[in-house]
mmCIF file of C-alpha atoms in Angstrom:
data_model
loop_
_atom_site.group_PDB
_atom_site.id
_atom_site.type_symbol
_atom_site.label_atom_id
_atom_site.label_comp_id
_atom_site.label_asym_id
_atom_site.label_seq_id
_atom_site.Cartn_x
_atom_site.Cartn_y
_atom_site.Cartn_z
ATOM 1 C CA MET A 1 60.867 109.492 119.391
ATOM 2 C CA SER A 2 61.234 109.053 115.610
ATOM 3 C CA ASP A 3 59.466 106.341 113.591
ATOM 4 C CA GLU A 4 62.840 104.673 113.040
ATOM 5 C CA GLU A 5 63.445 104.511 116.770
ATOM 6 C CA LYS A 6 59.963 103.118 117.364
ATOM 7 C CA SER A 7 60.475 100.399 114.777
ATOM 8 C CA LEU A 8 63.800 99.443 116.357
ATOM 9 C CA MET A 9 62.209 99.345 119.790
ATOM 10 C CA ASP A 10 59.639 96.870 118.455
ATOM 11 C CA LEU A 11 62.379 94.329 117.778
ATOM 12 C CA PRO A 12 62.859 91.509 120.292
ATOM 13 C CA SER A 13 65.562 92.187 122.856
ATOM 14 C CA PRO A 14 67.913 89.413 121.604
ATOM 15 C CA ILE A 15 67.950 90.969 118.120
ATOM 16 C CA LEU A 16 68.509 94.457 119.516
ATOM 17 C CA LEU A 17 71.380 93.122 121.618
ATOM 18 C CA GLN A 18 72.977 91.581 118.512
ATOM 19 C CA ILE A 19 72.708 94.906 116.649
ATOM 20 C CA LEU A 20 74.104 96.970 119.513
ATOM 21 C CA SER A 21 76.997 94.546 120.056
ATOM 22 C CA THR A 22 78.331 95.288 116.541
ATOM 23 C CA LEU A 23 78.352 99.080 116.948
ATOM 24 C CA PRO A 24 81.588 101.019 117.531
ATOM 25 C CA PRO A 25 81.927 102.334 121.100
ATOM 26 C CA THR A 26 81.721 105.940 119.908
ATOM 27 C CA THR A 27 78.345 105.216 118.274
ATOM 28 C CA LEU A 28 77.172 103.438 121.424
ATOM 29 C CA LEU A 29 77.894 106.612 123.382
ATOM 30 C CA HIS A 30 75.260 108.397 121.284
ATOM 31 C CA VAL A 31 72.798 105.479 121.216
ATOM 32 C CA LYS A 32 72.657 105.132 125.014
ATOM 33 C CA THR A 33 71.480 108.767 125.293
ATOM 34 C CA LEU A 34 68.433 108.161 123.083
ATOM 35 C CA SER A 35 66.361 106.285 125.645
ATOM 36 C CA LYS A 36 66.538 104.411 128.931
ATOM 37 C CA THR A 37 65.778 101.199 127.064
ATOM 38 C CA TYR A 38 68.946 101.536 124.965
ATOM 39 C CA LEU A 39 70.932 102.477 128.058
ATOM 40 C CA ASN A 40 69.711 99.412 129.960
ATOM 41 C CA LEU A 41 70.450 97.135 127.008
ATOM 42 C CA THR A 42 74.081 98.319 126.860
ATOM 43 C CA LEU A 43 74.446 97.418 130.543
ATOM 44 C CA ASP A 44 72.869 93.983 130.076
ATOM 45 C CA SER A 45 75.189 91.045 130.851
ATOM 46 C CA GLU A 46 74.176 89.364 127.577
ATOM 47 C CA PHE A 47 75.241 92.492 125.655
ATOM 48 C CA LEU A 48 78.646 92.436 127.344
ATOM 49 C CA LYS A 49 79.026 88.760 126.453
ATOM 50 C CA LEU A 50 78.075 89.382 122.796
ATOM 51 C CA SER A 51 80.354 92.395 122.426
ATOM 52 C CA ARG A 52 83.313 90.388 123.745
ATOM 53 C CA SER A 53 82.610 87.484 121.386
ATOM 54 C CA ALA A 54 82.115 89.581 118.235
ATOM 55 C CA SER A 55 85.750 88.938 117.292
ATOM 56 C CA PRO A 56 87.930 85.999 118.352
ATOM 57 C CA ALA A 57 90.455 86.764 121.072
ATOM 58 C CA SER A 58 94.111 86.681 120.161
ATOM 59 C CA ILE A 59 97.470 87.798 121.507
ATOM 60 C CA ILE A 60 99.233 90.936 120.317
ATOM 61 C CA ILE A 61 103.029 90.917 120.440
ATOM 62 C CA ASN A 62 105.067 94.115 120.430
ATOM 63 C CA GLN A 63 108.645 93.274 119.456
ATOM 64 C CA PHE A 64 111.594 95.637 119.673
ATOM 65 C CA ASN A 65 115.270 94.989 119.033
ATOM 66 C CA SER A 66 118.701 96.571 119.112
ATOM 67 C CA PHE A 67 118.153 98.103 115.675
ATOM 68 C CA TRP A 68 115.164 100.049 117.059
ATOM 69 C CA ILE A 69 112.719 98.368 114.717
ATOM 70 C CA ASN A 70 109.190 98.036 116.071
ATOM 71 C CA SER A 71 106.935 95.240 114.872
ATOM 72 C CA LEU A 72 103.524 93.887 115.806
ATOM 73 C CA LYS A 73 102.220 90.345 115.508
ATOM 74 C CA LEU A 74 98.712 89.078 116.114
ATOM 75 C CA LEU A 75 98.666 85.450 117.235
ATOM 76 C CA ARG A 76 95.575 83.276 116.961
ATOM 77 C CA PHE A 77 95.621 79.934 118.777
ATOM 78 C CA VAL A 78 94.101 76.951 116.977
ATOM 79 C CA VAL A 79 93.412 73.578 118.586
ATOM 80 C CA ASP A 80 95.070 70.861 116.491
ATOM 81 C CA ASN A 81 94.314 67.125 116.238
ATOM 82 C CA ASN A 82 96.274 66.482 119.444
ATOM 83 C CA LEU A 83 94.149 69.084 121.272
ATOM 84 C CA ASP A 84 97.210 71.355 121.543
ATOM 85 C CA HIS A 85 96.944 75.125 121.166
ATOM 86 C CA ASP A 86 99.112 76.019 118.173
ATOM 87 C CA PRO A 87 99.868 79.699 117.494
ATOM 88 C CA HIS A 88 99.211 81.085 114.008
ATOM 89 C CA VAL A 89 100.335 84.561 112.927
ATOM 90 C CA ASP A 90 97.295 86.446 111.597
ATOM 91 C CA LEU A 91 99.048 89.766 111.087
ATOM 92 C CA HIS A 92 102.670 90.909 111.073
ATOM 93 C CA LEU A 93 103.387 94.634 110.780
ATOM 94 C CA ARG A 94 106.726 96.415 110.722
ATOM 95 C CA LEU A 95 106.209 99.976 111.859
ATOM 96 C CA SER A 96 108.100 102.958 110.491
ATOM 97 C CA PHE A 97 107.057 105.117 113.441
ATOM 98 C CA PRO A 98 108.220 106.121 115.900
ATOM 99 C CA LEU A 99 111.939 106.118 115.229
ATOM 100 C CA ASP A 100 112.500 104.944 118.794
ATOM 101 C CA PRO A 101 111.388 101.658 120.406
ATOM 102 C CA PHE A 102 107.914 101.682 121.899
ATOM 103 C CA PHE A 103 106.420 99.450 124.543
ATOM 104 C CA LEU A 104 102.979 97.911 124.878
ATOM 105 C CA VAL A 105 100.812 99.392 127.643
ATOM 106 C CA GLY A 106 97.533 97.579 126.964
ATOM 107 C CA SER A 107 94.796 96.640 124.508
ATOM 108 C CA VAL A 108 91.075 97.454 124.742
ATOM 109 C CA HIS A 109 88.431 96.759 122.053
ATOM 110 C CA GLY A 110 91.065 96.560 119.326
ATOM 111 C CA PHE A 111 92.745 99.835 120.327
ATOM 112 C CA VAL A 112 96.334 99.405 121.529
ATOM 113 C CA CYS A 113 98.269 101.861 123.690
ATOM 114 C CA PHE A 114 102.053 102.205 123.392
ATOM 115 C CA ASN A 115 104.589 104.251 125.273
ATOM 116 C CA SER A 116 107.886 105.434 123.790
ATOM 117 C CA PHE A 117 110.572 107.294 125.671
ATOM 118 C CA VAL A 118 114.056 108.485 124.824
ATOM 119 C CA GLY A 119 115.973 110.613 127.267
ATOM 120 C CA ASP A 120 113.503 112.768 129.186
ATOM 121 C CA ALA A 121 110.692 112.655 126.626
ATOM 122 C CA ASP A 122 107.537 110.536 126.865
ATOM 123 C CA SER A 123 105.374 109.781 123.829
ATOM 124 C CA ILE A 124 102.090 107.874 123.931
ATOM 125 C CA TYR A 125 100.358 106.351 120.914
ATOM 126 C CA ILE A 126 96.913 104.811 120.397
ATOM 127 C CA LEU A 127 96.815 102.464 117.415
ATOM 128 C CA ASN A 128 94.399 100.106 115.694
ATOM 129 C CA PRO A 129 96.441 97.436 113.858
ATOM 130 C CA THR A 130 93.407 96.381 111.787
ATOM 131 C CA THR A 131 92.638 99.824 110.319
ATOM 132 C CA ARG A 132 96.329 100.896 110.502
ATOM 133 C CA GLU A 133 95.283 104.168 112.121
ATOM 134 C CA TYR A 134 97.070 105.843 115.024
ATOM 135 C CA ILE A 135 97.045 109.008 117.074
ATOM 136 C CA ILE A 136 99.834 110.644 119.059
ATOM 137 C CA LEU A 137 98.801 112.052 122.423
ATOM 138 C CA PRO A 138 100.106 115.437 123.612
ATOM 139 C CA LYS A 139 103.224 115.392 125.768
ATOM 140 C CA PRO A 140 102.347 114.951 129.456
ATOM 141 C CA GLN A 141 103.794 117.087 132.243
ATOM 142 C CA GLY A 142 106.679 115.754 134.329
ATOM 143 C CA VAL A 143 110.171 114.916 133.136
ATOM 144 C CA ARG A 144 110.899 111.209 132.983
ATOM 145 C CA ASN A 145 114.486 110.862 134.136
ATOM 146 C CA TRP A 146 116.023 108.937 136.991
ATOM 147 C CA PRO A 147 115.168 108.895 139.851
ATOM 148 C CA ASN A 148 111.710 110.028 138.683
ATOM 149 C CA LEU A 149 109.599 107.081 137.499
ATOM 150 C CA VAL A 150 106.470 106.625 135.382
ATOM 151 C CA ALA A 151 103.794 103.893 135.339
ATOM 152 C CA TYR A 152 100.984 103.637 132.776
ATOM 153 C CA GLY A 153 97.577 102.060 132.295
ATOM 154 C CA PHE A 154 95.001 102.008 129.481
ATOM 155 C CA GLY A 155 91.364 101.198 130.122
ATOM 156 C CA PHE A 156 87.696 101.689 129.274
ATOM 157 C CA ASP A 157 84.972 103.301 131.378
ATOM 158 C CA PRO A 158 81.858 101.150 130.694
ATOM 159 C CA VAL A 159 79.523 103.793 132.165
ATOM 160 C CA LYS A 160 80.606 106.852 130.179
ATOM 161 C CA LEU A 161 81.995 104.718 127.311
ATOM 162 C CA GLU A 162 85.320 106.553 127.403
ATOM 163 C CA TYR A 163 88.847 105.291 126.793
ATOM 164 C CA LYS A 164 91.453 106.659 129.181
ATOM 165 C CA VAL A 165 95.224 106.587 129.497
ATOM 166 C CA VAL A 166 96.438 106.939 133.095
ATOM 167 C CA ARG A 167 99.991 108.087 133.824
ATOM 168 C CA ILE A 168 101.431 107.814 137.340
ATOM 169 C CA TYR A 169 104.341 110.217 137.658
ATOM 170 C CA ARG A 170 106.596 109.589 140.653
ATOM 171 C CA GLN A 171 108.992 112.408 141.473
ATOM 172 C CA GLU A 172 111.818 112.347 143.991
ATOM 173 C CA ILE A 173 111.488 114.967 146.730
ATOM 174 C CA HIS A 174 113.469 115.804 149.809
ATOM 175 C CA ASP A 175 111.565 116.470 153.022
ATOM 176 C CA ASP A 176 111.248 114.994 156.519
ATOM 177 C CA PHE A 177 108.451 112.561 155.650
ATOM 178 C CA HIS A 178 108.657 111.253 152.074
ATOM 179 C CA ASN A 179 111.263 110.358 149.488
ATOM 180 C CA TYR A 180 108.824 110.485 146.591
ATOM 181 C CA LYS A 181 105.493 111.993 145.680
ATOM 182 C CA SER A 182 103.248 110.524 142.981
ATOM 183 C CA GLU A 183 100.713 112.313 140.809
ATOM 184 C CA ALA A 184 98.023 110.807 138.557
ATOM 185 C CA GLN A 185 97.492 112.268 135.100
ATOM 186 C CA VAL A 186 94.555 111.221 132.901
ATOM 187 C CA TYR A 187 93.982 111.568 129.181
ATOM 188 C CA THR A 188 90.504 110.812 127.804
ATOM 189 C CA ILE A 189 90.692 109.851 124.120
ATOM 190 C CA GLY A 190 88.896 112.553 122.138
ATOM 191 C CA LYS A 191 89.342 115.328 124.728
ATOM 192 C CA GLY A 192 92.762 116.499 123.554
ATOM 193 C CA TYR A 193 94.449 117.282 126.875
ATOM 194 C CA TRP A 194 95.908 115.759 130.047
ATOM 195 C CA ARG A 195 94.377 116.384 133.464
ATOM 196 C CA SER A 196 96.175 116.159 136.790
ATOM 197 C CA ILE A 197 93.670 114.649 139.194
ATOM 198 C CA ASP A 198 95.267 113.549 142.436
ATOM 199 C CA HIS A 199 98.330 112.888 144.506
ATOM 200 C CA VAL A 200 98.751 109.166 144.979
ATOM 201 C CA MET A 201 99.815 107.822 148.362
ATOM 202 C CA PHE A 202 101.398 104.638 146.996
ATOM 203 C CA HIS A 203 104.738 103.639 145.504
ATOM 204 C CA PHE A 204 104.459 102.257 141.979
ATOM 205 C CA ARG A 205 107.019 100.176 140.148
ATOM 206 C CA CYS A 206 108.546 101.496 136.957
ATOM 207 C CA SER A 207 107.782 98.103 135.336
ATOM 208 C CA GLY A 208 104.328 96.602 134.949
ATOM 209 C CA TYR A 209 101.330 98.283 133.364
ATOM 210 C CA GLY A 210 97.834 98.721 134.758
ATOM 211 C CA VAL A 211 95.565 95.665 134.579
ATOM 212 C CA ASN A 212 92.144 96.541 133.139
ATOM 213 C CA LEU A 213 89.227 94.776 134.864
ATOM 214 C CA TYR A 214 85.702 95.749 136.012
ATOM 215 C CA GLY A 215 86.053 99.343 134.790
ATOM 216 C CA LYS A 216 89.194 99.838 136.867
ATOM 217 C CA LEU A 217 92.941 99.769 136.359
ATOM 218 C CA HIS A 218 95.053 97.815 138.864
ATOM 219 C CA TRP A 219 98.735 97.846 139.770
ATOM 220 C CA LEU A 220 100.914 96.109 142.323
ATOM 221 C CA ALA A 221 102.190 98.912 144.535
ATOM 222 C CA SER A 222 103.519 99.380 148.059
ATOM 223 C CA ASP A 223 102.735 101.595 151.009
ATOM 224 C CA ALA A 224 105.149 103.820 152.924
ATOM 225 C CA ASN A 225 106.370 100.804 154.917
ATOM 226 C CA GLY A 226 107.187 98.780 151.822
ATOM 227 C CA LYS A 227 104.194 96.441 152.209
ATOM 228 C CA GLU A 228 102.818 95.209 148.887
ATOM 229 C CA LEU A 229 99.179 95.972 148.039
ATOM 230 C CA ILE A 230 96.903 96.222 145.018
ATOM 231 C CA CYS A 231 96.068 99.771 143.980
ATOM 232 C CA SER A 232 92.987 100.324 141.806
ATOM 233 C CA PHE A 233 91.863 103.362 139.826
ATOM 234 C CA ASN A 234 88.142 103.697 139.051
ATOM 235 C CA LEU A 235 87.867 104.921 135.454
ATOM 236 C CA GLU A 236 84.414 106.442 136.045
ATOM 237 C CA ASN A 237 84.865 108.490 139.229
ATOM 238 C CA GLU A 238 88.695 108.636 138.927
ATOM 239 C CA LEU A 239 89.349 107.667 142.537
ATOM 240 C CA PHE A 240 92.136 105.439 143.881
ATOM 241 C CA GLU A 241 91.592 102.614 146.336
ATOM 242 C CA SER A 242 93.770 99.847 147.718
ATOM 243 C CA PHE A 243 93.231 96.332 149.047
ATOM 244 C CA PRO A 244 95.459 93.464 150.225
ATOM 245 C CA THR A 245 97.590 91.587 147.727
ATOM 246 C CA ALA A 246 97.942 87.805 147.475
ATOM 247 C CA PRO A 247 99.647 85.949 150.336
ATOM 248 C CA GLY A 248 103.314 85.108 150.027
ATOM 249 C CA TYR A 249 104.832 88.567 149.665
ATOM 250 C CA ASN A 250 108.214 89.077 151.307
ATOM 251 C CA LYS A 251 109.745 92.540 151.041
ATOM 252 C CA GLU A 252 113.185 90.978 151.463
ATOM 253 C CA ASN A 253 112.872 89.527 147.944
ATOM 254 C CA PHE A 254 114.916 91.571 145.508
ATOM 255 C CA PRO A 255 114.058 91.839 142.757
ATOM 256 C CA ASN A 256 110.421 91.195 143.533
ATOM 257 C CA LEU A 257 109.309 88.694 140.876
ATOM 258 C CA ARG A 258 105.553 89.074 141.365
ATOM 259 C CA SER A 259 103.219 90.313 138.644
ATOM 260 C CA LEU A 260 99.529 91.207 138.515
ATOM 261 C CA GLY A 261 97.224 89.824 135.835
ATOM 262 C CA VAL A 262 93.768 88.538 134.914
ATOM 263 C CA PHE A 263 92.877 84.856 135.251
ATOM 264 C CA GLY A 264 89.528 84.398 133.513
ATOM 265 C CA ARG A 265 87.533 87.239 135.075
ATOM 266 C CA CYS A 266 89.548 87.403 138.310
ATOM 267 C CA LEU A 267 92.667 89.206 139.441
ATOM 268 C CA CYS A 268 95.707 87.004 139.903
ATOM 269 C CA VAL A 269 99.287 87.297 141.139
ATOM 270 C CA CYS A 270 102.098 85.308 139.525
ATOM 271 C CA ASP A 271 104.940 84.676 141.990
ATOM 272 C CA ASN A 272 108.335 83.450 140.776
ATOM 273 C CA ASN A 273 110.415 84.379 143.827
ATOM 274 C CA ALA A 274 110.994 80.822 145.077
ATOM 275 C CA ASP A 275 113.767 78.641 143.645
ATOM 276 C CA THR A 276 111.670 75.491 143.996
ATOM 277 C CA HIS A 277 108.369 76.437 142.366
ATOM 278 C CA PHE A 278 106.345 79.001 140.443
ATOM 279 C CA GLU A 279 102.796 79.728 141.583
ATOM 280 C CA VAL A 280 99.677 81.635 140.548
ATOM 281 C CA ARG A 281 97.177 82.805 143.166
ATOM 282 C CA VAL A 282 93.689 83.898 142.044
ATOM 283 C CA MET A 283 91.287 86.259 143.839
ATOM 284 C CA LYS A 284 88.001 84.401 143.285
ATOM 285 C CA GLU A 285 85.849 87.234 144.696
ATOM 286 C CA TYR A 286 86.889 90.759 143.820
ATOM 287 C CA ARG A 287 88.379 92.655 146.795
ATOM 288 C CA VAL A 288 87.628 89.772 149.195
ATOM 289 C CA THR A 289 90.932 89.032 150.924
ATOM 290 C CA ASP A 290 89.934 85.530 152.060
ATOM 291 C CA SER A 291 89.099 84.497 148.499
ATOM 292 C CA TRP A 292 92.729 84.168 147.328
ATOM 293 C CA VAL A 293 93.382 80.567 146.245
ATOM 294 C CA LYS A 294 96.517 78.863 144.972
ATOM 295 C CA GLN A 295 95.417 78.029 141.430
ATOM 296 C CA ILE A 296 98.657 76.820 139.854
ATOM 297 C CA VAL A 297 101.903 75.442 141.276
ATOM 298 C CA ILE A 298 104.698 74.342 138.943
ATOM 299 C CA THR A 299 107.525 72.516 140.679
ATOM 300 C CA ILE A 300 110.960 73.559 139.359
ATOM 301 C CA THR A 301 113.576 70.848 138.904
ATOM 302 C CA PRO A 302 117.048 71.308 137.333
ATOM 303 C CA GLU A 303 116.680 68.420 134.891
ATOM 304 C CA TYR A 304 113.229 69.452 133.627
ATOM 305 C CA ASN A 305 112.311 73.127 133.772
ATOM 306 C CA ASP A 306 114.930 75.239 135.533
ATOM 307 C CA TRP A 307 114.458 77.773 132.723
ATOM 308 C CA LEU A 308 111.419 78.991 134.688
ATOM 309 C CA CYS A 309 113.618 80.518 137.421
ATOM 310 C CA ASP A 310 114.828 84.021 138.147
ATOM 311 C CA GLU A 311 112.587 86.191 135.947
ATOM 312 C CA MET A 312 109.168 87.827 136.015
ATOM 313 C CA ILE A 313 106.320 85.747 134.560
ATOM 314 C CA ASN A 314 102.997 87.231 133.372
ATOM 315 C CA VAL A 315 99.764 85.392 132.640
ATOM 316 C CA LEU A 316 98.318 86.298 129.224
ATOM 317 C CA LYS A 317 95.328 84.052 128.576
ATOM 318 C CA VAL A 318 93.312 81.181 130.036
ATOM 319 C CA PHE A 319 91.874 78.913 127.337
ATOM 320 C CA ASP A 320 88.492 77.213 127.569
ATOM 321 C CA ASP A 321 90.065 73.837 128.374
ATOM 322 C CA GLY A 322 92.002 75.314 131.304
ATOM 323 C CA GLU A 323 95.407 75.604 129.621
ATOM 324 C CA VAL A 324 97.199 78.859 130.443
ATOM 325 C CA LEU A 325 99.483 81.001 128.296
ATOM 326 C CA PHE A 326 102.354 82.857 130.025
ATOM 327 C CA LEU A 327 105.058 85.322 129.069
ATOM 328 C CA TRP A 328 108.489 84.650 130.615
ATOM 329 C CA SER A 329 110.331 87.961 131.084
ATOM 330 C CA GLU A 330 110.473 89.549 127.599
ATOM 331 C CA ASP A 331 111.898 86.406 126.001
ATOM 332 C CA PHE A 332 109.349 83.685 125.209
ATOM 333 C CA LEU A 333 105.821 82.343 125.660
ATOM 334 C CA PHE A 334 104.964 79.053 127.317
ATOM 335 C CA LEU A 335 101.827 76.970 127.875
ATOM 336 C CA HIS A 336 100.893 75.058 131.023
ATOM 337 C CA HIS A 337 97.905 72.809 131.670
ATOM 338 C CA PRO A 338 97.229 72.547 135.431
ATOM 339 C CA VAL A 339 95.346 69.243 135.130
ATOM 340 C CA LYS A 340 97.467 67.485 132.505
ATOM 341 C CA LYS A 341 100.643 68.927 134.098
ATOM 342 C CA THR A 342 102.052 69.751 130.641
ATOM 343 C CA LEU A 343 104.613 72.482 130.067
ATOM 344 C CA LYS A 344 105.570 73.688 126.589
ATOM 345 C CA ARG A 345 107.757 76.542 125.352
ATOM 346 C CA LEU A 346 106.556 78.311 122.200
ATOM 347 C CA HIS A 347 108.914 79.655 119.554
ATOM 348 C CA VAL A 348 107.080 82.553 117.948
ATOM 349 C CA CYS A 349 109.529 85.420 118.606
ATOM 350 C CA ASP A 350 113.261 85.830 119.123
ATOM 351 C CA GLY A 351 113.014 87.727 122.396
ATOM 352 C CA ASN A 352 112.692 91.407 123.284
ATOM 353 C CA PHE A 353 108.903 91.562 123.207
ATOM 354 C CA LEU A 354 105.853 92.367 125.300
ATOM 355 C CA ALA A 355 102.447 90.748 124.848
ATOM 356 C CA SER A 356 98.805 91.236 125.790
ATOM 357 C CA ALA A 357 95.407 89.686 125.164
ATOM 358 C CA HIS A 358 93.804 91.415 122.184
ATOM 359 C CA VAL A 359 90.488 91.395 120.300
ATOM 360 C CA SER A 360 90.759 92.792 116.770
ATOM 361 C CA SER A 361 88.173 95.302 115.601
ATOM 362 C CA SER A 362 87.531 97.617 112.682
ATOM 363 C CA PHE A 363 86.537 100.508 114.957
ATOM 364 C CA SER A 364 88.015 103.689 113.470
ATOM 365 C CA LEU A 365 89.956 106.185 115.552
ATOM 366 C CA LYS A 366 88.364 108.879 113.367
ATOM 367 C CA GLY A 367 85.277 108.554 115.540
ATOM 368 C CA PHE A 368 87.089 110.454 118.306
ATOM 369 C CA GLN A 369 86.486 114.131 117.577
ATOM 370 C CA GLY A 370 89.445 116.419 118.184
ATOM 371 C CA GLU A 371 92.141 113.787 117.576
ATOM 372 C CA VAL A 372 94.506 113.937 114.599
ATOM 373 C CA VAL A 373 94.380 110.484 113.054
ATOM 374 C CA LYS A 374 97.253 109.254 110.905
ATOM 375 C CA VAL A 375 97.548 106.116 108.787
ATOM 376 C CA PHE A 376 100.655 103.986 108.321
#
């Protein structure tokens, strides 16, 4: 061990944790190989807390319109004198690439994944809005045209410190047992190629992207009998598992207006199938079926809030005071406080947008060897 390493090791653990929490993930990958002490520190719960709080959380909005103009907004919510969460635009970018609309897949550590498709072609981008850097991933295998469907997810493996894009390609087949077969394809940022890893025995929707939590990606899917379940993909060992979804699913509902999300540090299901109310159920203990609780119920009345009806609703963020930010379809954001029973529509975009929780960072994509990094 070098003298520099020895002197660092002499520092108190809280100071070392502060230093490590400011390092880019690609540097951390090297640091954790230097000693078991560094490795253990990067797995420490206090380190995870510090790394998440290094930059204030915000919301990233990916807007697309009929003129095929892509734009990004970063929203920061500030508590005003009335204790309301008011959105402020920290960054507004109009993108000259690609020429076609692209759609937000997910955001991890300041890196944002987008998917663009026109005709049969799929394109996937990784972008950092702060550094204005982006990379274009190689074209994956499998033609995306009806009735073949594609689902995506973007996540981070906290053990190997790797960022991965997962593509679920569902292809129509004709045999005596199945109508479709699904294949998982994985791209590790910095590796330069896609890998086909497994056939997936679940039916995925063409809408809805993987929810990143606990080193896994999660989707609402269904089995061969049409029963809804939660499908998870472990980003370390790259294995699929499934477990029961929230109560209340009815396969007669069409379209199925249920969405998967994160409520604090728990999985949740937003259900907007009923005409009389909208509800959010939260899985308090991960993978424990009996731990689902009804966290939010908003009664729908024609004279007050019938605009809630008939579309998919996604949870985006839970604030410290308990107020919750939602996305209604691709049209607008709204806030709801479960205790105060307040409901407020926000006017920050003119529709046609997707949104995700986002933490800005100055981590450079140039740290991923083998990727061609461009700047816009």
